[in-house]
mmCIF file of C-alpha atoms in Angstrom:
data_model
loop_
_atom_site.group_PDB
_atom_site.id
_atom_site.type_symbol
_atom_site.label_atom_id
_atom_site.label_comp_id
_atom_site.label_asym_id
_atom_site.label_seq_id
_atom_site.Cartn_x
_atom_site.Cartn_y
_atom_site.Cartn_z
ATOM 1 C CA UNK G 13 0.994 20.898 8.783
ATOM 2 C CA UNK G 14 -2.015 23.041 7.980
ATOM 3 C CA UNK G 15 -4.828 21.206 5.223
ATOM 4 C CA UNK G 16 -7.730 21.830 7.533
ATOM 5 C CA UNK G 17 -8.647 25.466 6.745
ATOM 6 C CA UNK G 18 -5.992 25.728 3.298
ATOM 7 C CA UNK G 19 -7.228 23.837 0.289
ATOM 8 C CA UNK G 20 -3.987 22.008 -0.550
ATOM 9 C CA UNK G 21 -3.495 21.539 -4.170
ATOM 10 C CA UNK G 22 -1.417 18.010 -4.593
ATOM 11 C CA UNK G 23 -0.016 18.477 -7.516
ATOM 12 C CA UNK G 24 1.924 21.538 -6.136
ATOM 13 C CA UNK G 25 2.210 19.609 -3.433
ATOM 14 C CA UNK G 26 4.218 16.812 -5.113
ATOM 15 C CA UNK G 27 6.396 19.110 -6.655
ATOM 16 C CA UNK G 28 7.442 20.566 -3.645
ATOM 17 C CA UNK G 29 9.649 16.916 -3.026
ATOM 18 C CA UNK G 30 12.183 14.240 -4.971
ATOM 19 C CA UNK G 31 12.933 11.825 -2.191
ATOM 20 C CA UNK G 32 10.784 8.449 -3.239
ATOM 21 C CA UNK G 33 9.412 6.462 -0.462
ATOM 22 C CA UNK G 34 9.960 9.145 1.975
ATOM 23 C CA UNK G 35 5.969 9.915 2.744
ATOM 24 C CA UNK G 36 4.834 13.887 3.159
ATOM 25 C CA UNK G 37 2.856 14.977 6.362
ATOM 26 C CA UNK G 38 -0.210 16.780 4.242
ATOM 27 C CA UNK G 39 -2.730 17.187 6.817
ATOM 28 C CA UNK G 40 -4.581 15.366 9.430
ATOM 29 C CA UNK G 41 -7.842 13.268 10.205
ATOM 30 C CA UNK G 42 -9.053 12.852 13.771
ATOM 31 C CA UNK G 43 -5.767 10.529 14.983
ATOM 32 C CA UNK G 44 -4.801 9.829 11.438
ATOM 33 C CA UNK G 45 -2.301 11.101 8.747
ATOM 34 C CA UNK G 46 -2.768 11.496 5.172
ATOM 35 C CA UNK G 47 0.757 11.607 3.560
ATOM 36 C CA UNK G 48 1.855 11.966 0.049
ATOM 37 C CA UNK G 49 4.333 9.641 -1.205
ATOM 38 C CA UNK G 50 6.705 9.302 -4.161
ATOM 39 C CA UNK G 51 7.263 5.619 -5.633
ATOM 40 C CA UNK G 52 9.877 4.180 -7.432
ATOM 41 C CA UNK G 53 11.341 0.672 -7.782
ATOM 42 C CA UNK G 54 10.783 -1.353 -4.870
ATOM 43 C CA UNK G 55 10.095 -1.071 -0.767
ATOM 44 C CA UNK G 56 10.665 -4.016 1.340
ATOM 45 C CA UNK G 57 8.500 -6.709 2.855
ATOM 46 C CA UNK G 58 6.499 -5.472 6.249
ATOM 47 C CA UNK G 59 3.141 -5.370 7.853
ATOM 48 C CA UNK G 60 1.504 -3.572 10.089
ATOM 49 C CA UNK G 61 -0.046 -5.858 12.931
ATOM 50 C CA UNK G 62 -2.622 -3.239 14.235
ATOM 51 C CA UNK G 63 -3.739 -1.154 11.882
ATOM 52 C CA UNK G 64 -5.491 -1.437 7.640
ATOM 53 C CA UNK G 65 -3.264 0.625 5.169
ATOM 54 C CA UNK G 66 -4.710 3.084 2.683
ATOM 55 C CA UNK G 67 -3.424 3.764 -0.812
ATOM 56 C CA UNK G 68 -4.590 6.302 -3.436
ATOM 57 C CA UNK G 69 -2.664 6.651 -6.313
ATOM 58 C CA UNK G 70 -2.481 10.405 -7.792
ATOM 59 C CA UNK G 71 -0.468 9.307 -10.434
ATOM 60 C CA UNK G 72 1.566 6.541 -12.156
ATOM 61 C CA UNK G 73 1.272 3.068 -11.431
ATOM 62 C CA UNK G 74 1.955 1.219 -8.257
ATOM 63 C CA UNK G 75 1.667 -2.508 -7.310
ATOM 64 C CA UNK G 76 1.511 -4.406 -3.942
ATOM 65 C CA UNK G 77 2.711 -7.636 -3.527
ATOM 66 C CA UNK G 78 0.701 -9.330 -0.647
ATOM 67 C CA UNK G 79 0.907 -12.090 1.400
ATOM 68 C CA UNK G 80 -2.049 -13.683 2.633
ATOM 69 C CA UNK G 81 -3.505 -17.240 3.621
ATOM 70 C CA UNK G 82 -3.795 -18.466 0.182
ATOM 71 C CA UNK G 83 -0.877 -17.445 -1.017
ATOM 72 C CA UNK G 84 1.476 -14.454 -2.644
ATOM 73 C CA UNK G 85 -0.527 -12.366 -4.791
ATOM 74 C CA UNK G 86 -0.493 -8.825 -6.338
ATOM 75 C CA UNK G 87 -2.875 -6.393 -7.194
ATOM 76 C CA UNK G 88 -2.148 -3.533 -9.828
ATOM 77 C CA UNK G 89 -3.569 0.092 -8.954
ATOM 78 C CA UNK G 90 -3.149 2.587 -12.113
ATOM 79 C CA UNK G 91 -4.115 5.990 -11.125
ATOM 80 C CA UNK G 92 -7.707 7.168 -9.962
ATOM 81 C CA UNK G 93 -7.177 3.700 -8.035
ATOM 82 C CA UNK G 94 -7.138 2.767 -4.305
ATOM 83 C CA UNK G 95 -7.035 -0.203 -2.473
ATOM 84 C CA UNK G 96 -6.863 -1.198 1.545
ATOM 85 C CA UNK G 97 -3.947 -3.297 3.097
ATOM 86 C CA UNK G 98 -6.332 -5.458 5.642
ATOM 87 C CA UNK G 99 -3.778 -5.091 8.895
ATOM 88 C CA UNK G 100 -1.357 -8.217 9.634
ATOM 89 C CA UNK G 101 -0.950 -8.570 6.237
ATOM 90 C CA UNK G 102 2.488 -8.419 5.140
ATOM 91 C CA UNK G 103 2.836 -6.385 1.760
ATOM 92 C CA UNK G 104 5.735 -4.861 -0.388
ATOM 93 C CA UNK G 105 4.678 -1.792 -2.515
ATOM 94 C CA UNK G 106 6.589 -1.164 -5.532
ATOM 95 C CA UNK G 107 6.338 0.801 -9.336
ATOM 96 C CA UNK G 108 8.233 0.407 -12.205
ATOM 97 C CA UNK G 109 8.042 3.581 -13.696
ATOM 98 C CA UNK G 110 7.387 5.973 -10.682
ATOM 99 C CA UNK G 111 4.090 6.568 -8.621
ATOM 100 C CA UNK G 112 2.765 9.617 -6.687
ATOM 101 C CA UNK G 113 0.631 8.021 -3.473
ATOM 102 C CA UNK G 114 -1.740 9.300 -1.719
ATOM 103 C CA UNK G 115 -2.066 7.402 2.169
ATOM 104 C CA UNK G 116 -4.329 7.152 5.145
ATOM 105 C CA UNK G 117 -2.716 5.762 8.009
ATOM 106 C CA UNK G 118 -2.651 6.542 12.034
ATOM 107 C CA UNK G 119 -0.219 9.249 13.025
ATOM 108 C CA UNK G 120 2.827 7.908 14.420
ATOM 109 C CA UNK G 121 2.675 4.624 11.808
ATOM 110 C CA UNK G 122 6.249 3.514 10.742
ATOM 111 C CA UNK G 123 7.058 3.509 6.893
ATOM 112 C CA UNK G 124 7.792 0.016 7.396
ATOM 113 C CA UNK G 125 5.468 -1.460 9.806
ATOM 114 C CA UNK G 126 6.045 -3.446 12.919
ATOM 115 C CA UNK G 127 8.265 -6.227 11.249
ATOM 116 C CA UNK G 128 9.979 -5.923 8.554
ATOM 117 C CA UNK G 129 12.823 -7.697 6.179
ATOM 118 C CA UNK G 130 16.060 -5.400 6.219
ATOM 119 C CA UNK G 131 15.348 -2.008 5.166
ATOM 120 C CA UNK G 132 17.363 -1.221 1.940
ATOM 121 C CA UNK G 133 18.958 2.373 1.927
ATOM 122 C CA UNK G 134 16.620 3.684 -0.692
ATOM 123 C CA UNK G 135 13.935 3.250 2.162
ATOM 124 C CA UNK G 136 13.112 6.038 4.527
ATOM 125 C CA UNK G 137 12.343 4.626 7.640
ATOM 126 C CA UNK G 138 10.177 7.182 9.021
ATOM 127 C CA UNK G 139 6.788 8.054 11.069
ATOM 128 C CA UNK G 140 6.317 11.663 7.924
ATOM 129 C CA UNK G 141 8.343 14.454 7.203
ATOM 130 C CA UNK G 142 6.470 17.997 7.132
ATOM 131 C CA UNK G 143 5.509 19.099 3.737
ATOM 132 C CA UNK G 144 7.125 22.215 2.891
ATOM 133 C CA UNK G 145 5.093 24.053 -0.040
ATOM 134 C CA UNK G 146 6.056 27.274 -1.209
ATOM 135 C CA UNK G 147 3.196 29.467 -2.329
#
């Protein structure tokens, strides 16, 4: 994984993959990841008890259903958005029509947090794969 001293176009870098919810290793921050994702249809239900989860969406349309104190809720992020996953919060990402995701999370996070309902096949259950970008 290079990113720190090769700009890193993401668009190239998107193309470079076809495997949905199986997140790209693009570079790192200090002790955290930022991967590159592909959505489509639904993940499953999971949280992540110690740490907040980024989202940036590059492109598409993604939504996360959340639950929290109050209540199930969802919030709708069309691209150019980003929201933040407070941690313990259990949340299912999903997008109808196919998403390219941009996330911050510490290295070594699992896809599908520390609990979470059975993982469909569909579902990579994974800590990043390396992104492989041909020049």
């Amino acid at each position: 994984m290079d990113g720190v001293n090769t700009p890193l176009d993401l668009a190239t870098a998107f193309a470079a993959f076809d495997q949905t919810w199986s997140p790209r290793l693009a570079a790192e921050v200090n002790d955290y990841d930022i991967r590159l994702a592909k959505f489509a249809g639904e993940h499953v239900w999971h949280v992540h008890t110690d740490t907040d989860e980024f989202f940036l969406v590059v492109d598409g349309e993604i939504e996360i259903a959340l639950r929290e104190p109050a209540g199930e809720r969802t919030v709708t992020l069309p691209a150019g958005s980003l929201f933040v996953v407070p941690r313990g919060t259990y949340h299912k990402p999903s997008s109808r029509n196919g998403a390219q995701v941009l996330l911050v999370e510490p290295t070594g996070t699992l896809s599908v947090g520390d609990d979470h309902d059975e993982v469909p096949g569909h579902v990579d259950v994974t800590t990043g794969h390396a992104l492989e970008v041909t020049a």
